[in-house]
Amino acid sequence: MPAVTVDNVLALPRIADTAPDAAARPVLAVTTAPVGYEGEGFPVRRAFAGVDLKHLDPFIHMDQMGEVDYAPGEPKGTPWHPHRGFETVTYMIDGIMEHQDSNGGGGTIGGGDTQWMTAGGGILHIETPPEHLVVSGGLFHGVQLWVNLPRDNKMAAPRYQDITGNKVALLSSPDGGALVRVIAGELDGHRGPGSTYTPISLVHATIAPGASLTLPWNPEFNALAYVLAGEGMVGAERRPVRMGQTTVFGRGDTLTVAAADTQDSRTESLEVFILGGKPIREPVAMAGPFVMNTKAEVIQAFEDFQAGRLGSIPAAHETLA
């Protein structure tokens, strides 16, 4: 699981020790993601299944894509599809993904890169592995997160942010036992490159066996931690967690994730995706690829899509039935 690594984590800026009077966030729940399939059939874990929306706000949905080692000819993507009313954040850990949209945008993201798409008022989008990866096969692993947009921004103009791995803020835990990548938002005075409509923080942490990571966390934000790989403990309660599980933290100033002393043969360290944001606290109505405030707005989105008002597939990419 390469993402972004460094030769010497101790050379990085260090997260400050937490204040003695900081309130530790309690663990409210630990849920296990069911396995499903997305797009043309690539496997995903539905990270937020079973988590109450009130604990997710401003997030809507998250998939761990893979980890899967494709044989030649097996890599799959998603066909053309619409979005409206939210943002998709695709963080690649292993493998390569190409993306295009109906506005002529697009690009390629690989290990450690993030593609941030604000669907806003509406866009058509496709994500596929490049042809050479389809031919060769290979490892594919990533995360796709859906971030809700406030009512006033739901119809914003679509935009992309292609965030290469070398732009993320890299930090060390005080004892050097954890490498922390800040993708978006602010952590202990260090800002990630992602620009957001809704105040959020996204962090990917690699925690060495036996090490513990305590992060200062904005008390106005919710807090979630999803285990990408490995085993460990969460909270002062040291509640056990493993790959495919999501921790919901309660209110407080800090959150703690620790790695088990030993990991399995496939995993060198505990890998955790930590996220939180300021709740929007607005009604949510969603169906398929549309996230709006009312059922009428969702129906309108479907009608706009069917009428071609969300864009059209570029002729070069149309296929005959």
PDB file of C-alpha atoms in Angstrom:
ATOM      1  CA  MET A   1       0.000   0.000   0.000  1.00  0.00           C
ATOM      2  CA  PRO A   2       2.356   2.748  -1.174  1.00  0.00           C
ATOM      3  CA  ALA A   3       0.195   5.900  -1.534  1.00  0.00           C
ATOM      4  CA  VAL A   4       2.764   8.529  -0.486  1.00  0.00           C
ATOM      5  CA  THR A   5       5.685   7.389   1.652  1.00  0.00           C
ATOM      6  CA  VAL A   6       8.882   8.951   3.007  1.00  0.00           C
ATOM      7  CA  ASP A   7      12.304   7.548   3.787  1.00  0.00           C
ATOM      8  CA  ASN A   8      12.488   9.150   7.219  1.00  0.00           C
ATOM      9  CA  VAL A   9       9.228   9.996   8.960  1.00  0.00           C
ATOM     10  CA  LEU A  10      11.168  11.691  11.769  1.00  0.00           C
ATOM     11  CA  ALA A  11      12.275  14.413   9.338  1.00  0.00           C
ATOM     12  CA  LEU A  12       8.658  15.564   8.891  1.00  0.00           C
ATOM     13  CA  PRO A  13       6.869  18.246  10.916  1.00  0.00           C
ATOM     14  CA  ARG A  14       5.441  16.664  14.032  1.00  0.00           C
ATOM     15  CA  ILE A  15       1.918  16.856  15.347  1.00  0.00           C
ATOM     16  CA  ALA A  16       1.989  18.517  18.749  1.00  0.00           C
ATOM     17  CA  ASP A  17       1.310  16.533  21.900  1.00  0.00           C
ATOM     18  CA  THR A  18      -2.274  17.014  23.002  1.00  0.00           C
ATOM     19  CA  ALA A  19      -3.042  19.293  25.924  1.00  0.00           C
ATOM     20  CA  PRO A  20      -3.598  17.537  29.273  1.00  0.00           C
ATOM     21  CA  ASP A  21      -7.114  18.953  29.529  1.00  0.00           C
ATOM     22  CA  ALA A  22      -8.157  17.923  25.987  1.00  0.00           C
ATOM     23  CA  ALA A  23     -11.333  15.845  25.954  1.00  0.00           C
ATOM     24  CA  ALA A  24     -10.894  12.473  24.252  1.00  0.00           C
ATOM     25  CA  ARG A  25     -13.672  11.528  21.850  1.00  0.00           C
ATOM     26  CA  PRO A  26     -15.485   8.365  22.967  1.00  0.00           C
ATOM     27  CA  VAL A  27     -16.266   5.520  20.572  1.00  0.00           C
ATOM     28  CA  LEU A  28     -19.984   5.517  19.799  1.00  0.00           C
ATOM     29  CA  ALA A  29     -20.044   2.595  17.371  1.00  0.00           C
ATOM     30  CA  VAL A  30     -17.974   0.255  15.223  1.00  0.00           C
ATOM     31  CA  THR A  31     -19.644  -1.079  12.071  1.00  0.00           C
ATOM     32  CA  THR A  32     -18.491  -3.605   9.483  1.00  0.00           C
ATOM     33  CA  ALA A  33     -18.750  -2.761   5.782  1.00  0.00           C
ATOM     34  CA  PRO A  34     -20.595  -5.273   3.585  1.00  0.00           C
ATOM     35  CA  VAL A  35     -19.031  -6.224   0.269  1.00  0.00           C
ATOM     36  CA  GLY A  36     -20.736  -5.262  -2.987  1.00  0.00           C
ATOM     37  CA  TYR A  37     -19.968  -4.470  -6.612  1.00  0.00           C
ATOM     38  CA  GLU A  38     -19.915  -1.159  -8.469  1.00  0.00           C
ATOM     39  CA  GLY A  39     -19.851  -0.046 -12.088  1.00  0.00           C
ATOM     40  CA  GLU A  40     -18.877  -2.868 -14.437  1.00  0.00           C
ATOM     41  CA  GLY A  41     -18.313  -5.215 -11.529  1.00  0.00           C
ATOM     42  CA  PHE A  42     -15.342  -4.138  -9.435  1.00  0.00           C
ATOM     43  CA  PRO A  43     -15.582  -5.106  -5.744  1.00  0.00           C
ATOM     44  CA  VAL A  44     -16.202  -2.488  -3.056  1.00  0.00           C
ATOM     45  CA  ARG A  45     -16.800  -2.334   0.674  1.00  0.00           C
ATOM     46  CA  ARG A  46     -19.667  -0.011   1.634  1.00  0.00           C
ATOM     47  CA  ALA A  47     -17.899   1.790   4.467  1.00  0.00           C
ATOM     48  CA  PHE A  48     -20.882   3.709   5.858  1.00  0.00           C
ATOM     49  CA  ALA A  49     -23.456   0.911   5.791  1.00  0.00           C
ATOM     50  CA  GLY A  50     -25.205   0.800   9.143  1.00  0.00           C
ATOM     51  CA  VAL A  51     -24.026   4.258  10.265  1.00  0.00           C
ATOM     52  CA  ASP A  52     -26.780   6.750  11.104  1.00  0.00           C
ATOM     53  CA  LEU A  53     -26.808   9.736   8.726  1.00  0.00           C
ATOM     54  CA  LYS A  54     -26.714  12.105  11.696  1.00  0.00           C
ATOM     55  CA  HIS A  55     -23.219  10.809  12.461  1.00  0.00           C
ATOM     56  CA  LEU A  56     -22.110  11.059   8.812  1.00  0.00           C
ATOM     57  CA  ASP A  57     -23.221  14.614   7.965  1.00  0.00           C
ATOM     58  CA  PRO A  58     -21.718  16.217   5.813  1.00  0.00           C
ATOM     59  CA  PHE A  59     -20.688  12.890   4.239  1.00  0.00           C
ATOM     60  CA  ILE A  60     -23.116  10.720   2.311  1.00  0.00           C
ATOM     61  CA  HIS A  61     -21.395   7.569   1.115  1.00  0.00           C
ATOM     62  CA  MET A  62     -17.958   5.942   0.968  1.00  0.00           C
ATOM     63  CA  ASP A  63     -16.604   2.879  -0.824  1.00  0.00           C
ATOM     64  CA  GLN A  64     -13.284   1.154  -0.360  1.00  0.00           C
ATOM     65  CA  MET A  65     -12.543   0.108  -3.949  1.00  0.00           C
ATOM     66  CA  GLY A  66     -10.655  -3.182  -3.884  1.00  0.00           C
ATOM     67  CA  GLU A  67      -8.045  -4.086  -2.725  1.00  0.00           C
ATOM     68  CA  VAL A  68      -7.981  -6.463  -5.699  1.00  0.00           C
ATOM     69  CA  ASP A  69      -5.139  -7.872  -7.782  1.00  0.00           C
ATOM     70  CA  TYR A  70      -6.560  -8.170 -11.290  1.00  0.00           C
ATOM     71  CA  ALA A  71      -5.420 -10.771 -13.797  1.00  0.00           C
ATOM     72  CA  PRO A  72      -4.792  -9.577 -17.395  1.00  0.00           C
ATOM     73  CA  GLY A  73      -8.038  -8.467 -19.011  1.00  0.00           C
ATOM     74  CA  GLU A  74      -9.934  -8.206 -15.711  1.00  0.00           C
ATOM     75  CA  PRO A  75      -9.674  -4.516 -14.611  1.00  0.00           C
ATOM     76  CA  LYS A  76     -13.058  -2.780 -14.655  1.00  0.00           C
ATOM     77  CA  GLY A  77     -14.407   0.733 -14.247  1.00  0.00           C
ATOM     78  CA  THR A  78     -17.732   2.546 -14.360  1.00  0.00           C
ATOM     79  CA  PRO A  79     -19.689   3.492 -17.497  1.00  0.00           C
ATOM     80  CA  TRP A  80     -20.928   7.025 -18.182  1.00  0.00           C
ATOM     81  CA  HIS A  81     -23.193   8.192 -15.358  1.00  0.00           C
ATOM     82  CA  PRO A  82     -24.632  11.477 -14.015  1.00  0.00           C
ATOM     83  CA  HIS A  83     -24.146  13.313 -10.707  1.00  0.00           C
ATOM     84  CA  ARG A  84     -25.808  16.343  -9.136  1.00  0.00           C
ATOM     85  CA  GLY A  85     -25.792  18.016  -5.717  1.00  0.00           C
ATOM     86  CA  PHE A  86     -22.568  16.737  -4.130  1.00  0.00           C
ATOM     87  CA  GLU A  87     -18.822  16.156  -4.576  1.00  0.00           C
ATOM     88  CA  THR A  88     -16.978  12.913  -5.265  1.00  0.00           C
ATOM     89  CA  VAL A  89     -13.486  12.445  -3.845  1.00  0.00           C
ATOM     90  CA  THR A  90     -11.519   9.556  -5.367  1.00  0.00           C
ATOM     91  CA  TYR A  91      -8.281   8.732  -3.529  1.00  0.00           C
ATOM     92  CA  MET A  92      -6.059   6.188  -5.261  1.00  0.00           C
ATOM     93  CA  ILE A  93      -3.739   4.075  -3.138  1.00  0.00           C
ATOM     94  CA  ASP A  94      -2.660   1.453  -5.693  1.00  0.00           C
ATOM     95  CA  GLY A  95      -3.278   1.330  -9.428  1.00  0.00           C
ATOM     96  CA  ILE A  96      -4.326   3.913 -12.018  1.00  0.00           C
ATOM     97  CA  MET A  97      -7.702   5.378 -12.956  1.00  0.00           C
ATOM     98  CA  GLU A  98      -8.625   7.612 -15.887  1.00  0.00           C
ATOM     99  CA  HIS A  99     -11.627   9.924 -15.724  1.00  0.00           C
ATOM    100  CA  GLN A 100     -13.512  12.063 -18.238  1.00  0.00           C
ATOM    101  CA  ASP A 101     -16.613  14.235 -18.145  1.00  0.00           C
ATOM    102  CA  SER A 102     -19.184  15.724 -20.462  1.00  0.00           C
ATOM    103  CA  ASN A 103     -17.517  19.162 -20.211  1.00  0.00           C
ATOM    104  CA  GLY A 104     -14.306  17.882 -21.792  1.00  0.00           C
ATOM    105  CA  GLY A 105     -12.414  17.582 -18.506  1.00  0.00           C
ATOM    106  CA  GLY A 106     -10.465  14.557 -17.406  1.00  0.00           C
ATOM    107  CA  GLY A 107      -7.153  13.177 -16.323  1.00  0.00           C
ATOM    108  CA  THR A 108      -5.295  10.256 -14.783  1.00  0.00           C
ATOM    109  CA  ILE A 109      -4.720   9.552 -11.101  1.00  0.00           C
ATOM    110  CA  GLY A 110      -2.385   6.977  -9.574  1.00  0.00           C
ATOM    111  CA  GLY A 111      -1.023   5.932  -6.190  1.00  0.00           C
ATOM    112  CA  GLY A 112      -1.402   8.771  -3.685  1.00  0.00           C
ATOM    113  CA  ASP A 113      -3.346  11.048  -6.067  1.00  0.00           C
ATOM    114  CA  THR A 114      -6.832  12.444  -5.454  1.00  0.00           C
ATOM    115  CA  GLN A 115      -9.428  13.443  -8.032  1.00  0.00           C
ATOM    116  CA  TRP A 116     -11.955  15.834  -6.506  1.00  0.00           C
ATOM    117  CA  MET A 117     -15.037  16.399  -8.633  1.00  0.00           C
ATOM    118  CA  THR A 118     -17.687  18.937  -7.688  1.00  0.00           C
ATOM    119  CA  ALA A 119     -20.745  17.738  -9.598  1.00  0.00           C
ATOM    120  CA  GLY A 120     -22.763  20.754  -8.489  1.00  0.00           C
ATOM    121  CA  GLY A 121     -25.641  21.441 -10.880  1.00  0.00           C
ATOM    122  CA  GLY A 122     -24.889  18.353 -12.931  1.00  0.00           C
ATOM    123  CA  ILE A 123     -22.329  16.516 -15.011  1.00  0.00           C
ATOM    124  CA  LEU A 124     -21.812  13.207 -16.814  1.00  0.00           C
ATOM    125  CA  HIS A 125     -18.734  11.266 -15.766  1.00  0.00           C
ATOM    126  CA  ILE A 126     -16.815   8.062 -16.533  1.00  0.00           C
ATOM    127  CA  GLU A 127     -14.003   6.295 -14.656  1.00  0.00           C
ATOM    128  CA  THR A 128     -11.991   3.508 -16.291  1.00  0.00           C
ATOM    129  CA  PRO A 129      -8.609   1.813 -15.919  1.00  0.00           C
ATOM    130  CA  PRO A 130      -6.194   2.746 -18.751  1.00  0.00           C
ATOM    131  CA  GLU A 131      -5.901   0.282 -21.610  1.00  0.00           C
ATOM    132  CA  HIS A 132      -2.405  -0.847 -20.638  1.00  0.00           C
ATOM    133  CA  LEU A 133      -3.657  -1.787 -17.146  1.00  0.00           C
ATOM    134  CA  VAL A 134      -6.530  -3.764 -18.647  1.00  0.00           C
ATOM    135  CA  VAL A 135      -4.007  -5.681 -20.752  1.00  0.00           C
ATOM    136  CA  SER A 136      -1.493  -6.290 -17.968  1.00  0.00           C
ATOM    137  CA  GLY A 137      -3.741  -6.549 -14.929  1.00  0.00           C
ATOM    138  CA  GLY A 138      -2.405  -5.433 -11.574  1.00  0.00           C
ATOM    139  CA  LEU A 139      -3.244  -4.142  -8.128  1.00  0.00           C
ATOM    140  CA  PHE A 140      -6.161  -1.719  -7.716  1.00  0.00           C
ATOM    141  CA  HIS A 141      -7.088  -0.056  -4.431  1.00  0.00           C
ATOM    142  CA  GLY A 142      -8.693   3.240  -3.516  1.00  0.00           C
ATOM    143  CA  VAL A 143     -11.441   5.122  -1.734  1.00  0.00           C
ATOM    144  CA  GLN A 144     -14.361   7.077  -3.149  1.00  0.00           C
ATOM    145  CA  LEU A 145     -16.134   9.475  -0.804  1.00  0.00           C
ATOM    146  CA  TRP A 146     -19.304  11.483  -1.453  1.00  0.00           C
ATOM    147  CA  VAL A 147     -19.394  14.873   0.270  1.00  0.00           C
ATOM    148  CA  ASN A 148     -22.731  16.660   0.464  1.00  0.00           C
ATOM    149  CA  LEU A 149     -23.092  20.248  -0.733  1.00  0.00           C
ATOM    150  CA  PRO A 150     -25.088  22.848   1.190  1.00  0.00           C
ATOM    151  CA  ARG A 151     -28.358  23.953  -0.383  1.00  0.00           C
ATOM    152  CA  ASP A 152     -26.807  27.211  -1.623  1.00  0.00           C
ATOM    153  CA  ASN A 153     -24.044  25.316  -3.498  1.00  0.00           C
ATOM    154  CA  LYS A 154     -25.955  22.348  -4.904  1.00  0.00           C
ATOM    155  CA  MET A 155     -26.269  23.956  -8.329  1.00  0.00           C
ATOM    156  CA  ALA A 156     -22.709  25.331  -8.431  1.00  0.00           C
ATOM    157  CA  ALA A 157     -20.756  25.052 -11.667  1.00  0.00           C
ATOM    158  CA  PRO A 158     -18.974  21.678 -11.933  1.00  0.00           C
ATOM    159  CA  ARG A 159     -15.217  21.701 -11.312  1.00  0.00           C
ATOM    160  CA  TYR A 160     -12.265  19.350 -10.865  1.00  0.00           C
ATOM    161  CA  GLN A 161      -9.291  19.346  -8.567  1.00  0.00           C
ATOM    162  CA  ASP A 162      -6.555  16.900  -9.549  1.00  0.00           C
ATOM    163  CA  ILE A 163      -4.429  16.632  -6.416  1.00  0.00           C
ATOM    164  CA  THR A 164      -1.180  14.784  -7.012  1.00  0.00           C
ATOM    165  CA  GLY A 165       0.328  12.877  -4.147  1.00  0.00           C
ATOM    166  CA  ASN A 166       3.285  15.239  -3.844  1.00  0.00           C
ATOM    167  CA  LYS A 167       0.918  18.052  -2.836  1.00  0.00           C
ATOM    168  CA  VAL A 168      -0.520  16.462   0.304  1.00  0.00           C
ATOM    169  CA  ALA A 169       0.757  17.700   3.663  1.00  0.00           C
ATOM    170  CA  LEU A 170       2.935  15.053   5.362  1.00  0.00           C
ATOM    171  CA  LEU A 171       3.229  14.946   9.144  1.00  0.00           C
ATOM    172  CA  SER A 172       4.645  12.661  11.819  1.00  0.00           C
ATOM    173  CA  SER A 173       3.160  11.676  15.132  1.00  0.00           C
ATOM    174  CA  PRO A 174       5.188  12.992  18.104  1.00  0.00           C
ATOM    175  CA  ASP A 175       7.123   9.710  18.486  1.00  0.00           C
ATOM    176  CA  GLY A 176       7.487   9.008  14.761  1.00  0.00           C
ATOM    177  CA  GLY A 177       5.279   5.933  14.914  1.00  0.00           C
ATOM    178  CA  ALA A 178       2.759   7.229  12.378  1.00  0.00           C
ATOM    179  CA  LEU A 179       2.888   8.910   8.979  1.00  0.00           C
ATOM    180  CA  VAL A 180      -0.066  11.256   8.495  1.00  0.00           C
ATOM    181  CA  ARG A 181      -1.147  12.505   5.056  1.00  0.00           C
ATOM    182  CA  VAL A 182      -3.495  15.521   5.106  1.00  0.00           C
ATOM    183  CA  ILE A 183      -5.499  15.483   1.872  1.00  0.00           C
ATOM    184  CA  ALA A 184      -7.955  18.255   2.701  1.00  0.00           C
ATOM    185  CA  GLY A 185      -8.744  20.587   5.557  1.00  0.00           C
ATOM    186  CA  GLU A 186      -6.534  21.496   8.484  1.00  0.00           C
ATOM    187  CA  LEU A 187      -4.785  19.383  11.092  1.00  0.00           C
ATOM    188  CA  ASP A 188      -2.755  20.936  13.899  1.00  0.00           C
ATOM    189  CA  GLY A 189      -2.137  24.052  11.814  1.00  0.00           C
ATOM    190  CA  HIS A 190      -1.147  22.153   8.654  1.00  0.00           C
ATOM    191  CA  ARG A 191      -3.451  22.419   5.629  1.00  0.00           C
ATOM    192  CA  GLY A 192      -4.078  19.848   2.922  1.00  0.00           C
ATOM    193  CA  PRO A 193      -4.449  20.938  -0.717  1.00  0.00           C
ATOM    194  CA  GLY A 194      -8.117  20.029  -1.259  1.00  0.00           C
ATOM    195  CA  SER A 195     -10.501  22.997  -1.539  1.00  0.00           C
ATOM    196  CA  THR A 196     -13.968  22.327  -0.155  1.00  0.00           C
ATOM    197  CA  TYR A 197     -17.360  24.033  -0.051  1.00  0.00           C
ATOM    198  CA  THR A 198     -18.074  22.345   3.267  1.00  0.00           C
ATOM    199  CA  PRO A 199     -15.421  22.537   6.022  1.00  0.00           C
ATOM    200  CA  ILE A 200     -13.939  19.040   6.321  1.00  0.00           C
ATOM    201  CA  SER A 201     -10.673  17.244   7.066  1.00  0.00           C
ATOM    202  CA  LEU A 202      -9.457  14.109   5.266  1.00  0.00           C
ATOM    203  CA  VAL A 203      -6.441  12.188   6.540  1.00  0.00           C
ATOM    204  CA  HIS A 204      -4.756   8.901   5.597  1.00  0.00           C
ATOM    205  CA  ALA A 205      -2.590   7.593   8.448  1.00  0.00           C
ATOM    206  CA  THR A 206      -0.110   4.718   8.457  1.00  0.00           C
ATOM    207  CA  ILE A 207       0.517   3.547  12.040  1.00  0.00           C
ATOM    208  CA  ALA A 208       3.393   1.178  12.807  1.00  0.00           C
ATOM    209  CA  PRO A 209       2.706  -1.977  14.835  1.00  0.00           C
ATOM    210  CA  GLY A 210       2.354  -1.114  18.513  1.00  0.00           C
ATOM    211  CA  ALA A 211       2.235   2.643  17.886  1.00  0.00           C
ATOM    212  CA  SER A 212      -0.610   4.994  18.796  1.00  0.00           C
ATOM    213  CA  LEU A 213      -1.798   8.159  17.064  1.00  0.00           C
ATOM    214  CA  THR A 214      -3.771  10.880  18.852  1.00  0.00           C
ATOM    215  CA  LEU A 215      -4.973  13.709  16.626  1.00  0.00           C
ATOM    216  CA  PRO A 216      -6.357  17.088  17.644  1.00  0.00           C
ATOM    217  CA  TRP A 217      -9.763  17.298  15.976  1.00  0.00           C
ATOM    218  CA  ASN A 218     -11.975  20.307  15.393  1.00  0.00           C
ATOM    219  CA  PRO A 219     -14.665  20.065  18.104  1.00  0.00           C
ATOM    220  CA  GLU A 220     -17.262  21.375  15.610  1.00  0.00           C
ATOM    221  CA  PHE A 221     -16.594  18.410  13.285  1.00  0.00           C
ATOM    222  CA  ASN A 222     -17.889  14.883  13.433  1.00  0.00           C
ATOM    223  CA  ALA A 223     -15.215  12.169  13.390  1.00  0.00           C
ATOM    224  CA  LEU A 224     -15.006   8.827  11.587  1.00  0.00           C
ATOM    225  CA  ALA A 225     -12.146   6.365  11.074  1.00  0.00           C
ATOM    226  CA  TYR A 226     -12.219   3.593   8.466  1.00  0.00           C
ATOM    227  CA  VAL A 227      -9.634   0.793   8.531  1.00  0.00           C
ATOM    228  CA  LEU A 228      -8.182   0.234   5.064  1.00  0.00           C
ATOM    229  CA  ALA A 229      -5.822  -2.522   6.193  1.00  0.00           C
ATOM    230  CA  GLY A 230      -4.556  -4.117   9.373  1.00  0.00           C
ATOM    231  CA  GLU A 231      -5.821  -4.403  12.934  1.00  0.00           C
ATOM    232  CA  GLY A 232      -5.811  -2.025  15.861  1.00  0.00           C
ATOM    233  CA  MET A 233      -7.743  -0.269  18.601  1.00  0.00           C
ATOM    234  CA  VAL A 234      -9.742   2.960  18.751  1.00  0.00           C
ATOM    235  CA  GLY A 235     -10.475   5.447  21.521  1.00  0.00           C
ATOM    236  CA  ALA A 236      -9.367   5.473  25.120  1.00  0.00           C
ATOM    237  CA  GLU A 237     -11.472   2.317  25.394  1.00  0.00           C
ATOM    238  CA  ARG A 238      -9.013   0.598  22.998  1.00  0.00           C
ATOM    239  CA  ARG A 239     -11.905  -1.057  21.212  1.00  0.00           C
ATOM    240  CA  PRO A 240     -10.644  -3.588  18.630  1.00  0.00           C
ATOM    241  CA  VAL A 241     -11.020  -2.729  14.915  1.00  0.00           C
ATOM    242  CA  ARG A 242      -9.897  -4.402  11.713  1.00  0.00           C
ATOM    243  CA  MET A 243      -9.920  -3.947   7.955  1.00  0.00           C
ATOM    244  CA  GLY A 244     -13.341  -2.968   6.635  1.00  0.00           C
ATOM    245  CA  GLN A 245     -14.633  -1.453   9.867  1.00  0.00           C
ATOM    246  CA  THR A 246     -15.764   2.132  10.523  1.00  0.00           C
ATOM    247  CA  THR A 247     -15.486   3.819  13.904  1.00  0.00           C
ATOM    248  CA  VAL A 248     -17.927   6.581  14.842  1.00  0.00           C
ATOM    249  CA  PHE A 249     -16.485   8.901  17.473  1.00  0.00           C
ATOM    250  CA  GLY A 250     -18.498  11.141  19.782  1.00  0.00           C
ATOM    251  CA  ARG A 251     -17.803  14.756  20.646  1.00  0.00           C
ATOM    252  CA  GLY A 252     -14.453  15.921  22.019  1.00  0.00           C
ATOM    253  CA  ASP A 253     -11.120  17.530  21.207  1.00  0.00           C
ATOM    254  CA  THR A 254      -8.988  14.537  20.187  1.00  0.00           C
ATOM    255  CA  LEU A 255      -9.334  11.083  18.653  1.00  0.00           C
ATOM    256  CA  THR A 256      -7.034   8.112  19.092  1.00  0.00           C
ATOM    257  CA  VAL A 257      -6.236   5.156  16.829  1.00  0.00           C
ATOM    258  CA  ALA A 258      -3.596   2.559  17.724  1.00  0.00           C
ATOM    259  CA  ALA A 259      -2.082  -0.337  15.781  1.00  0.00           C
ATOM    260  CA  ALA A 260      -1.986  -3.871  17.132  1.00  0.00           C
ATOM    261  CA  ASP A 261       1.461  -5.120  18.107  1.00  0.00           C
ATOM    262  CA  THR A 262       1.406  -7.652  15.261  1.00  0.00           C
ATOM    263  CA  GLN A 263      -0.246  -7.466  11.848  1.00  0.00           C
ATOM    264  CA  ASP A 264      -1.049 -10.192   9.342  1.00  0.00           C
ATOM    265  CA  SER A 265       1.444 -11.357   6.727  1.00  0.00           C
ATOM    266  CA  ARG A 266      -0.020  -9.041   4.054  1.00  0.00           C
ATOM    267  CA  THR A 267      -0.022  -5.877   6.172  1.00  0.00           C
ATOM    268  CA  GLU A 268       3.012  -4.080   7.534  1.00  0.00           C
ATOM    269  CA  SER A 269       1.080  -1.373   9.410  1.00  0.00           C
ATOM    270  CA  LEU A 270      -2.395  -0.209  10.317  1.00  0.00           C
ATOM    271  CA  GLU A 271      -3.826   1.931   7.496  1.00  0.00           C
ATOM    272  CA  VAL A 272      -6.671   4.254   8.464  1.00  0.00           C
ATOM    273  CA  PHE A 273      -8.718   6.841   6.560  1.00  0.00           C
ATOM    274  CA  ILE A 274      -9.817   9.478   9.091  1.00  0.00           C
ATOM    275  CA  LEU A 275     -12.418  12.057   8.176  1.00  0.00           C
ATOM    276  CA  GLY A 276     -14.692  14.642   9.695  1.00  0.00           C
ATOM    277  CA  GLY A 277     -16.589  17.770   8.811  1.00  0.00           C
ATOM    278  CA  LYS A 278     -18.938  20.466  10.005  1.00  0.00           C
ATOM    279  CA  PRO A 279     -22.487  19.107   9.762  1.00  0.00           C
ATOM    280  CA  ILE A 280     -24.681  20.878   7.211  1.00  0.00           C
ATOM    281  CA  ARG A 281     -27.890  19.993   9.080  1.00  0.00           C
ATOM    282  CA  GLU A 282     -30.178  20.258   6.066  1.00  0.00           C
ATOM    283  CA  PRO A 283     -32.716  17.735   4.755  1.00  0.00           C
ATOM    284  CA  VAL A 284     -31.227  15.064   2.478  1.00  0.00           C
ATOM    285  CA  ALA A 285     -33.144  13.436  -0.361  1.00  0.00           C
ATOM    286  CA  MET A 286     -31.112  11.082  -2.528  1.00  0.00           C
ATOM    287  CA  ALA A 287     -31.648   8.482  -5.202  1.00  0.00           C
ATOM    288  CA  GLY A 288     -28.901   6.874  -7.246  1.00  0.00           C
ATOM    289  CA  PRO A 289     -26.413   9.532  -8.351  1.00  0.00           C
ATOM    290  CA  PHE A 290     -28.378  12.560  -7.119  1.00  0.00           C
ATOM    291  CA  VAL A 291     -28.180  14.086  -3.625  1.00  0.00           C
ATOM    292  CA  MET A 292     -30.637  16.937  -3.088  1.00  0.00           C
ATOM    293  CA  ASN A 293     -32.743  18.480  -0.299  1.00  0.00           C
ATOM    294  CA  THR A 294     -36.211  17.378  -1.445  1.00  0.00           C
ATOM    295  CA  LYS A 295     -37.813  14.512  -3.360  1.00  0.00           C
ATOM    296  CA  ALA A 296     -39.055  17.022  -5.950  1.00  0.00           C
ATOM    297  CA  GLU A 297     -35.463  18.152  -6.597  1.00  0.00           C
ATOM    298  CA  VAL A 298     -34.376  14.528  -7.097  1.00  0.00           C
ATOM    299  CA  ILE A 299     -37.208  13.974  -9.582  1.00  0.00           C
ATOM    300  CA  GLN A 300     -36.165  17.152 -11.377  1.00  0.00           C
ATOM    301  CA  ALA A 301     -32.589  15.875 -11.554  1.00  0.00           C
ATOM    302  CA  PHE A 302     -33.752  12.637 -13.206  1.00  0.00           C
ATOM    303  CA  GLU A 303     -35.878  14.614 -15.661  1.00  0.00           C
ATOM    304  CA  ASP A 304     -32.975  16.942 -16.460  1.00  0.00           C
ATOM    305  CA  PHE A 305     -30.694  13.960 -17.051  1.00  0.00           C
ATOM    306  CA  GLN A 306     -33.192  12.249 -19.327  1.00  0.00           C
ATOM    307  CA  ALA A 307     -33.668  15.497 -21.252  1.00  0.00           C
ATOM    308  CA  GLY A 308     -29.917  15.858 -21.771  1.00  0.00           C
ATOM    309  CA  ARG A 309     -29.608  18.967 -19.601  1.00  0.00           C
ATOM    310  CA  LEU A 310     -26.768  17.461 -17.531  1.00  0.00           C
ATOM    311  CA  GLY A 311     -24.565  17.171 -20.605  1.00  0.00           C
ATOM    312  CA  SER A 312     -24.017  14.638 -23.352  1.00  0.00           C
ATOM    313  CA  ILE A 313     -21.473  11.884 -23.885  1.00  0.00           C
ATOM    314  CA  PRO A 314     -18.740  13.031 -26.275  1.00  0.00           C
ATOM    315  CA  ALA A 315     -19.285  11.402 -29.662  1.00  0.00           C
ATOM    316  CA  ALA A 316     -15.859   9.716 -29.583  1.00  0.00           C
ATOM    317  CA  HIS A 317     -16.968   7.731 -26.540  1.00  0.00           C
ATOM    318  CA  GLU A 318     -20.446   6.650 -27.619  1.00  0.00           C
ATOM    319  CA  THR A 319     -20.968   2.925 -28.131  1.00  0.00           C
ATOM    320  CA  LEU A 320     -23.604   1.050 -30.127  1.00  0.00           C
ATOM    321  CA  ALA A 321     -25.953  -1.192 -28.255  1.00  0.00           C
TER     322      ALA A 321
END
